[in-house]
Amino acid sequence: MKSVHPEVFLVSRPQIDYEALAAYLTEVGGESWLERLDRGHLDDAQNLAEFAGKICYRAWEPGLNPNIVRVRNDHRKYLENILSQAHGSVLEHVTFGFVLHNVSRVVTHELVRHRPGVAISQESLRFVRLADIPFWFPEWAQQDAELMKRATALLGQMEEFQLWMADHFGLDVEGMNFEQKKHKTSFMRRFAPDGVATGLLWSANIRTLRHTIEARTDPGAEEEIRLLFGMIAKIMQAEAPALFGDYTVQDGAWVPRWRKV
Ligand SMILES: Cc1cc2nc3c(=O)[nH]c(=O)nc-3n(C[C@H](O)[C@H](O)[C@H](O)COP(=O)(O)OP(=O)(O)OC[C@H]3O[C@@H](n4cnc5c(N)ncnc54)[C@H](O)[C@@H]3O)c2cc1C
């Protein structure tokens, strides 16, 4: 048994092509909006959200749309208005990619219930053979000596059975064909516990992130997924403070001011 801890790596974030944006804005007379933007390497997510909102009403500056006599120039206030109006579809353009590392199949099973706005590529235990059983124990469990003794003995037995099966099926014998390996590896994973740690790339847009952070840090949610989404929430608050600054955190529960955008 290998003792592990769930980790989150933010591996992708949106990037704007400002030249292309400028070319489009010149076409529609909206260049002044672009001049007002900050363009640091962490600004693209929020800028893209604002762009998506402003394109709806041609709200780059007053007068471009005769129905609009004034526009919000303050970036943060503009995005706050998007949240307060629940104009959430504009947030769907802004996607972040996270590697969720050493998370259990308990977590991944719950995570895949969130359907819109996500992309998932999960480690395949049909192909990836378990040589050991990576496992996370919460701190309260680690402090229970008898529990740990019995749990590690059980996991050790499961690990040994994995190795026995690999040998029994001759998976490492030269010439063993790949289809057979896959077939048997898939059978073998049935004897791994739900808590076995695995990994996936999980990409989600801001609308989905806001919803899942709230749902999965709720006190009623499962402890590992709460831990994970607490980490994701902190990352997102640093990445896009204007889109994640409305949360209050109470005992690990992230409660947004603007719900269900
Ligand atoms: C604390 C907690 C306990 C849970 N317990 C259980 C349990 O015991 N058993 C169980 O089976 N599940 C359980 N779940 C999972 C839960 O029922 C949802 O399936 C899961 O949280 C996905 O969230 P969602 O329904 O908001 O859908 P998401 O896929 O996250 O979708 C986001 C939003 O999009 C809209 N939407 C998405 N798909 C549709 C659709 N097909 N039709 C209409 N609107 C749609 C809805 O407004 C939805 O809220 C639990 C979840 C939590 C957080």
Short mmCIF file of C-alpha atoms and ligand atoms in Angstrom, two decimals:
data_model
loop_
_atom_site.label_atom_id
_atom_site.label_comp_id
_atom_site.label_asym_id
_atom_site.label_seq_id
_atom_site.Cartn_x
_atom_site.Cartn_y
_atom_site.Cartn_z
CA MET A 1 0.00 0.00 0.00
CA LYS A 2 1.30 3.41 -0.95
CA SER A 3 0.04 6.27 1.17
CA VAL A 4 -0.92 9.26 -1.00
CA HIS A 5 -2.68 12.61 -0.73
CA PRO A 6 -5.05 14.11 -3.32
CA GLU A 7 -3.47 16.92 -5.32
CA VAL A 8 -4.65 19.47 -7.88
CA PHE A 9 -2.48 20.82 -10.68
CA LEU A 10 -3.89 23.62 -12.82
CA VAL A 11 -2.43 22.75 -16.21
CA SER A 12 -4.32 24.94 -18.66
CA ARG A 13 -6.00 28.30 -18.73
CA PRO A 14 -7.52 30.47 -21.48
CA GLN A 15 -5.35 32.58 -23.71
CA ILE A 16 -6.58 35.49 -25.83
CA ASP A 17 -5.14 36.41 -29.21
CA TYR A 18 -5.21 40.18 -28.72
CA GLU A 19 -4.20 40.89 -32.31
CA ALA A 20 -7.19 39.03 -33.66
CA LEU A 21 -9.40 40.67 -31.06
CA ALA A 22 -8.10 44.10 -32.12
CA ALA A 23 -8.77 43.33 -35.78
CA TYR A 24 -12.36 42.42 -34.99
CA LEU A 25 -12.89 45.42 -32.72
CA THR A 26 -11.56 47.76 -35.42
CA GLU A 27 -14.23 46.35 -37.72
CA VAL A 28 -17.01 47.19 -35.28
CA GLY A 29 -15.56 50.39 -33.80
CA GLY A 30 -14.81 48.93 -30.37
CA GLU A 31 -11.02 49.54 -30.12
CA SER A 32 -11.36 51.79 -27.08
CA TRP A 33 -12.56 48.82 -25.00
CA LEU A 34 -9.37 46.92 -25.76
CA GLU A 35 -7.24 49.86 -24.67
CA ARG A 36 -8.85 49.80 -21.23
CA LEU A 37 -7.91 46.19 -20.50
CA ASP A 38 -5.08 44.93 -18.33
CA ARG A 39 -3.18 42.25 -20.21
CA GLY A 40 -1.11 40.47 -17.59
CA HIS A 41 -0.73 36.73 -18.03
CA LEU A 42 -3.57 36.06 -15.59
CA ASP A 43 -6.01 38.55 -17.11
CA ASP A 44 -7.14 36.57 -20.14
CA ALA A 45 -9.85 34.56 -18.38
CA GLN A 46 -11.65 37.62 -17.08
CA ASN A 47 -11.07 39.58 -20.28
CA LEU A 48 -12.58 36.76 -22.30
CA ALA A 49 -15.64 36.71 -20.04
CA GLU A 50 -16.06 40.47 -20.48
CA PHE A 51 -15.58 40.16 -24.22
CA ALA A 52 -18.28 37.47 -24.39
CA GLY A 53 -20.66 39.70 -22.46
CA LYS A 54 -19.98 42.89 -24.41
CA ILE A 55 -20.38 41.27 -27.80
CA CYS A 56 -24.02 40.54 -26.91
CA TYR A 57 -25.05 44.22 -26.83
CA ARG A 58 -22.21 45.72 -28.89
CA ALA A 59 -21.37 47.46 -25.62
CA TRP A 60 -17.77 48.45 -26.42
CA GLU A 61 -18.63 52.11 -26.05
CA PRO A 62 -21.78 54.24 -26.01
CA GLY A 63 -23.42 54.91 -29.36
CA LEU A 64 -22.28 51.82 -31.29
CA ASN A 65 -25.66 50.39 -30.47
CA PRO A 66 -28.13 53.30 -30.50
CA ASN A 67 -30.09 51.57 -27.74
CA ILE A 68 -27.13 51.91 -25.35
CA VAL A 69 -26.28 55.34 -24.03
CA ARG A 70 -23.81 54.30 -21.35
CA VAL A 71 -21.52 51.33 -20.77
CA ARG A 72 -19.83 49.93 -17.68
CA ASN A 73 -16.12 50.69 -18.00
CA ASP A 74 -15.05 49.17 -14.67
CA HIS A 75 -13.91 45.61 -15.41
CA ARG A 76 -14.71 44.21 -11.95
CA LYS A 77 -18.10 45.90 -11.76
CA TYR A 78 -18.94 44.65 -15.23
CA LEU A 79 -18.20 41.06 -14.24
CA GLU A 80 -20.04 41.44 -10.95
CA ASN A 81 -23.06 42.54 -12.95
CA ILE A 82 -22.75 39.42 -15.11
CA LEU A 83 -22.86 37.29 -11.95
CA SER A 84 -25.69 39.23 -10.34
CA GLN A 85 -27.78 39.06 -13.50
CA ALA A 86 -27.07 35.31 -13.80
CA HIS A 87 -25.85 35.89 -17.35
CA GLY A 88 -23.90 32.67 -16.94
CA SER A 89 -23.66 31.58 -20.56
CA VAL A 90 -20.86 34.07 -21.21
CA LEU A 91 -18.78 32.27 -18.59
CA GLU A 92 -18.93 29.07 -20.61
CA HIS A 93 -16.24 30.37 -22.97
CA VAL A 94 -13.66 30.38 -20.20
CA THR A 95 -12.25 26.93 -19.52
CA PHE A 96 -9.53 25.73 -17.14
CA GLY A 97 -7.85 22.30 -17.06
CA PHE A 98 -6.95 20.52 -13.82
CA VAL A 99 -5.05 17.33 -13.24
CA LEU A 100 -6.65 15.70 -10.22
CA HIS A 101 -3.89 13.46 -8.97
CA ASN A 102 -4.16 10.65 -6.41
CA VAL A 103 -7.91 10.92 -6.15
CA SER A 104 -10.01 7.88 -5.41
CA ARG A 105 -12.59 6.26 -7.59
CA VAL A 106 -15.06 7.44 -4.96
CA VAL A 107 -14.28 10.98 -6.09
CA THR A 108 -14.18 10.29 -9.81
CA HIS A 109 -17.52 8.50 -9.65
CA GLU A 110 -19.12 11.53 -8.03
CA LEU A 111 -17.32 14.00 -10.27
CA VAL A 112 -18.67 12.52 -13.50
CA ARG A 113 -22.20 13.28 -12.35
CA HIS A 114 -21.49 16.89 -13.32
CA ARG A 115 -22.24 16.86 -17.02
CA PRO A 116 -22.42 20.21 -18.81
CA GLY A 117 -19.28 22.25 -19.37
CA VAL A 118 -16.71 19.57 -18.60
CA ALA A 119 -14.21 17.37 -20.40
CA ILE A 120 -12.74 14.28 -18.78
CA SER A 121 -9.82 12.00 -19.59
CA GLN A 122 -9.37 9.48 -16.81
CA GLU A 123 -6.56 7.01 -16.26
CA SER A 124 -7.78 3.68 -17.59
CA LEU A 125 -7.40 0.81 -15.19
CA ARG A 126 -8.20 -1.44 -18.14
CA PHE A 127 -4.81 -0.52 -19.51
CA VAL A 128 -2.81 0.64 -16.50
CA ARG A 129 -1.99 -2.30 -14.25
CA LEU A 130 -2.03 -1.90 -10.47
CA ALA A 131 1.35 -2.94 -9.08
CA ASP A 132 0.50 -1.38 -5.73
CA ILE A 133 -2.61 0.20 -4.24
CA PRO A 134 -2.18 3.91 -3.69
CA PHE A 135 -4.57 5.01 -0.97
CA TRP A 136 -5.47 8.18 0.93
CA PHE A 137 -6.31 8.08 4.61
CA PRO A 138 -7.88 11.20 6.12
CA GLU A 139 -6.17 12.49 9.22
CA TRP A 140 -8.85 11.27 11.60
CA ALA A 141 -8.36 7.73 10.26
CA GLN A 142 -4.58 7.95 10.58
CA GLN A 143 -5.01 8.66 14.27
CA ASP A 144 -6.93 5.43 14.82
CA ALA A 145 -4.17 2.83 15.27
CA GLU A 146 -6.39 -0.24 15.21
CA LEU A 147 -8.22 0.96 12.10
CA MET A 148 -4.92 1.63 10.32
CA LYS A 149 -3.53 -1.77 11.28
CA ARG A 150 -6.53 -3.61 9.88
CA ALA A 151 -6.89 -1.36 6.82
CA THR A 152 -3.25 -1.62 5.78
CA ALA A 153 -3.31 -5.41 6.27
CA LEU A 154 -6.35 -5.66 4.01
CA LEU A 155 -4.81 -3.42 1.37
CA GLY A 156 -1.58 -5.39 1.55
CA GLN A 157 -3.54 -8.57 0.87
CA MET A 158 -5.26 -6.97 -2.13
CA GLU A 159 -1.92 -5.83 -3.46
CA GLU A 160 -0.48 -9.27 -3.10
CA PHE A 161 -3.48 -10.71 -4.96
CA GLN A 162 -2.90 -8.24 -7.82
CA LEU A 163 0.70 -9.42 -8.12
CA TRP A 164 -0.34 -13.05 -7.87
CA MET A 165 -2.91 -12.61 -10.66
CA ALA A 166 -0.40 -10.83 -12.92
CA ASP A 167 1.93 -13.79 -12.48
CA HIS A 168 -0.85 -16.37 -12.74
CA PHE A 169 -2.11 -14.87 -16.03
CA GLY A 170 1.44 -14.61 -17.33
CA LEU A 171 1.05 -10.93 -18.14
CA ASP A 172 4.78 -10.35 -18.30
CA VAL A 173 5.59 -13.46 -20.28
CA GLU A 174 7.21 -12.56 -23.56
CA GLY A 175 4.81 -12.72 -26.46
CA MET A 176 1.65 -12.20 -24.36
CA ASN A 177 -0.65 -10.35 -26.71
CA PHE A 178 -1.93 -6.92 -25.81
CA GLU A 179 -5.63 -7.81 -26.10
CA GLN A 180 -5.16 -10.56 -23.53
CA LYS A 181 -3.26 -8.20 -21.23
CA LYS A 182 -6.06 -5.66 -21.47
CA HIS A 183 -8.70 -8.29 -20.86
CA LYS A 184 -7.00 -9.61 -17.74
CA THR A 185 -5.97 -6.18 -16.42
CA SER A 186 -9.61 -5.15 -16.61
CA PHE A 187 -10.62 -8.24 -14.65
CA MET A 188 -7.94 -7.57 -12.04
CA ARG A 189 -9.16 -4.05 -11.30
CA ARG A 190 -12.38 -5.52 -9.92
CA PHE A 191 -10.32 -6.52 -6.90
CA ALA A 192 -9.10 -3.00 -6.20
CA PRO A 193 -11.04 -0.98 -3.61
CA ASP A 194 -13.14 2.08 -4.48
CA GLY A 195 -10.56 4.09 -2.55
CA VAL A 196 -7.70 3.22 -4.92
CA ALA A 197 -6.03 6.48 -5.96
CA THR A 198 -6.00 7.29 -9.63
CA GLY A 199 -5.99 10.43 -11.75
CA LEU A 200 -7.66 12.38 -14.49
CA LEU A 201 -7.58 15.55 -16.49
CA TRP A 202 -10.76 17.48 -15.69
CA SER A 203 -11.48 20.61 -17.65
CA ALA A 204 -14.38 22.85 -16.77
CA ASN A 205 -15.71 26.24 -17.69
CA ILE A 206 -16.32 28.99 -15.15
CA ARG A 207 -20.06 28.43 -15.02
CA THR A 208 -19.55 24.78 -14.17
CA LEU A 209 -16.72 25.57 -11.76
CA ARG A 210 -18.93 27.94 -9.78
CA HIS A 211 -21.70 25.37 -9.55
CA THR A 212 -19.45 22.42 -8.68
CA ILE A 213 -17.43 24.37 -6.10
CA GLU A 214 -20.63 25.23 -4.27
CA ALA A 215 -22.12 21.72 -4.52
CA ARG A 216 -18.96 19.81 -3.69
CA THR A 217 -17.76 21.89 -0.75
CA ASP A 218 -21.18 21.72 0.86
CA PRO A 219 -21.02 20.23 4.38
CA GLY A 220 -23.17 17.35 3.10
CA ALA A 221 -20.63 16.42 0.40
CA GLU A 222 -18.11 13.58 0.73
CA GLU A 223 -14.90 14.50 2.56
CA GLU A 224 -12.35 13.82 -0.19
CA ILE A 225 -14.30 15.70 -2.86
CA ARG A 226 -14.80 18.58 -0.39
CA LEU A 227 -11.05 18.70 0.15
CA LEU A 228 -10.43 18.67 -3.60
CA PHE A 229 -12.95 21.36 -4.47
CA GLY A 230 -11.65 23.53 -1.64
CA MET A 231 -8.27 23.40 -3.43
CA ILE A 232 -9.87 24.12 -6.81
CA ALA A 233 -11.80 27.05 -5.32
CA LYS A 234 -8.62 28.61 -3.91
CA ILE A 235 -6.88 28.23 -7.26
CA MET A 236 -9.79 29.84 -9.09
CA GLN A 237 -10.02 32.72 -6.65
CA ALA A 238 -6.38 33.53 -7.44
CA GLU A 239 -6.88 33.01 -11.19
CA ALA A 240 -10.06 35.02 -11.62
CA PRO A 241 -10.81 37.06 -8.48
CA ALA A 242 -13.61 39.04 -10.13
CA LEU A 243 -15.42 35.81 -10.98
CA PHE A 244 -14.77 34.00 -7.69
CA GLY A 245 -14.56 36.87 -5.21
CA ASP A 246 -18.18 36.68 -4.08
CA TYR A 247 -17.81 33.50 -2.01
CA THR A 248 -17.77 33.34 1.75
CA VAL A 249 -16.09 30.30 3.26
CA GLN A 250 -17.68 28.74 6.32
CA ASP A 251 -16.11 25.55 7.72
CA GLY A 252 -14.77 24.64 4.29
CA ALA A 253 -18.10 25.34 2.53
CA TRP A 254 -17.79 27.87 -0.31
CA VAL A 255 -21.08 29.77 -0.49
CA PRO A 256 -21.46 32.22 -3.37
CA ARG A 257 -23.28 35.52 -3.11
CA TRP A 258 -24.61 34.98 -6.62
CA ARG A 259 -26.03 31.49 -6.90
CA LYS A 260 -26.67 29.42 -9.97
CA VAL A 261 -25.37 31.77 -12.64
C1 LIG B 1 -24.02 16.50 -1.16
C2 LIG B 1 -24.44 15.67 -2.34
C3 LIG B 1 -25.06 14.44 -2.15
C4 LIG B 1 -25.47 13.67 -3.25
N1 LIG B 1 -26.07 12.45 -3.04
C5 LIG B 1 -26.45 11.69 -4.10
C6 LIG B 1 -27.07 10.41 -3.92
O1 LIG B 1 -27.28 9.96 -2.83
N2 LIG B 1 -27.40 9.70 -5.02
C7 LIG B 1 -27.20 10.17 -6.30
O2 LIG B 1 -27.54 9.49 -7.28
N3 LIG B 1 -26.61 11.37 -6.49
C8 LIG B 1 -26.24 12.14 -5.45
N4 LIG B 1 -25.63 13.34 -5.65
C9 LIG B 1 -25.41 13.78 -7.03
C10 LIG B 1 -26.47 14.80 -7.45
O3 LIG B 1 -27.77 14.26 -7.43
C11 LIG B 1 -26.18 15.32 -8.87
O4 LIG B 1 -26.33 14.29 -9.81
C12 LIG B 1 -24.78 15.88 -9.01
O5 LIG B 1 -24.48 16.73 -7.93
C13 LIG B 1 -24.67 16.64 -10.33
O6 LIG B 1 -25.18 17.95 -10.15
P1 LIG B 1 -26.37 18.56 -11.01
O7 LIG B 1 -27.58 17.72 -10.98
O8 LIG B 1 -26.51 19.98 -10.56
O9 LIG B 1 -25.90 18.44 -12.51
P2 LIG B 1 -24.73 19.03 -13.38
O10 LIG B 1 -24.46 17.97 -14.36
O11 LIG B 1 -23.61 19.53 -12.53
O12 LIG B 1 -25.43 20.19 -14.13
C14 LIG B 1 -25.43 21.56 -13.72
C15 LIG B 1 -26.82 22.14 -13.88
O13 LIG B 1 -27.20 22.06 -15.25
C16 LIG B 1 -28.60 21.76 -15.33
N5 LIG B 1 -28.79 20.47 -15.98
C17 LIG B 1 -27.81 19.55 -16.24
N6 LIG B 1 -28.30 18.50 -16.88
C18 LIG B 1 -29.61 18.71 -17.01
C19 LIG B 1 -30.67 17.96 -17.55
N7 LIG B 1 -30.48 16.75 -18.11
N8 LIG B 1 -31.91 18.47 -17.53
C20 LIG B 1 -32.14 19.69 -17.00
N9 LIG B 1 -31.18 20.47 -16.43
C21 LIG B 1 -29.94 19.98 -16.45
C22 LIG B 1 -29.15 21.73 -13.90
O14 LIG B 1 -29.62 23.02 -13.57
C23 LIG B 1 -27.90 21.39 -13.11
O15 LIG B 1 -27.94 21.79 -11.76
C24 LIG B 1 -25.23 14.13 -4.57
C25 LIG B 1 -24.58 15.37 -4.75
C26 LIG B 1 -24.20 16.14 -3.67
C27 LIG B 1 -23.50 17.47 -3.92
#
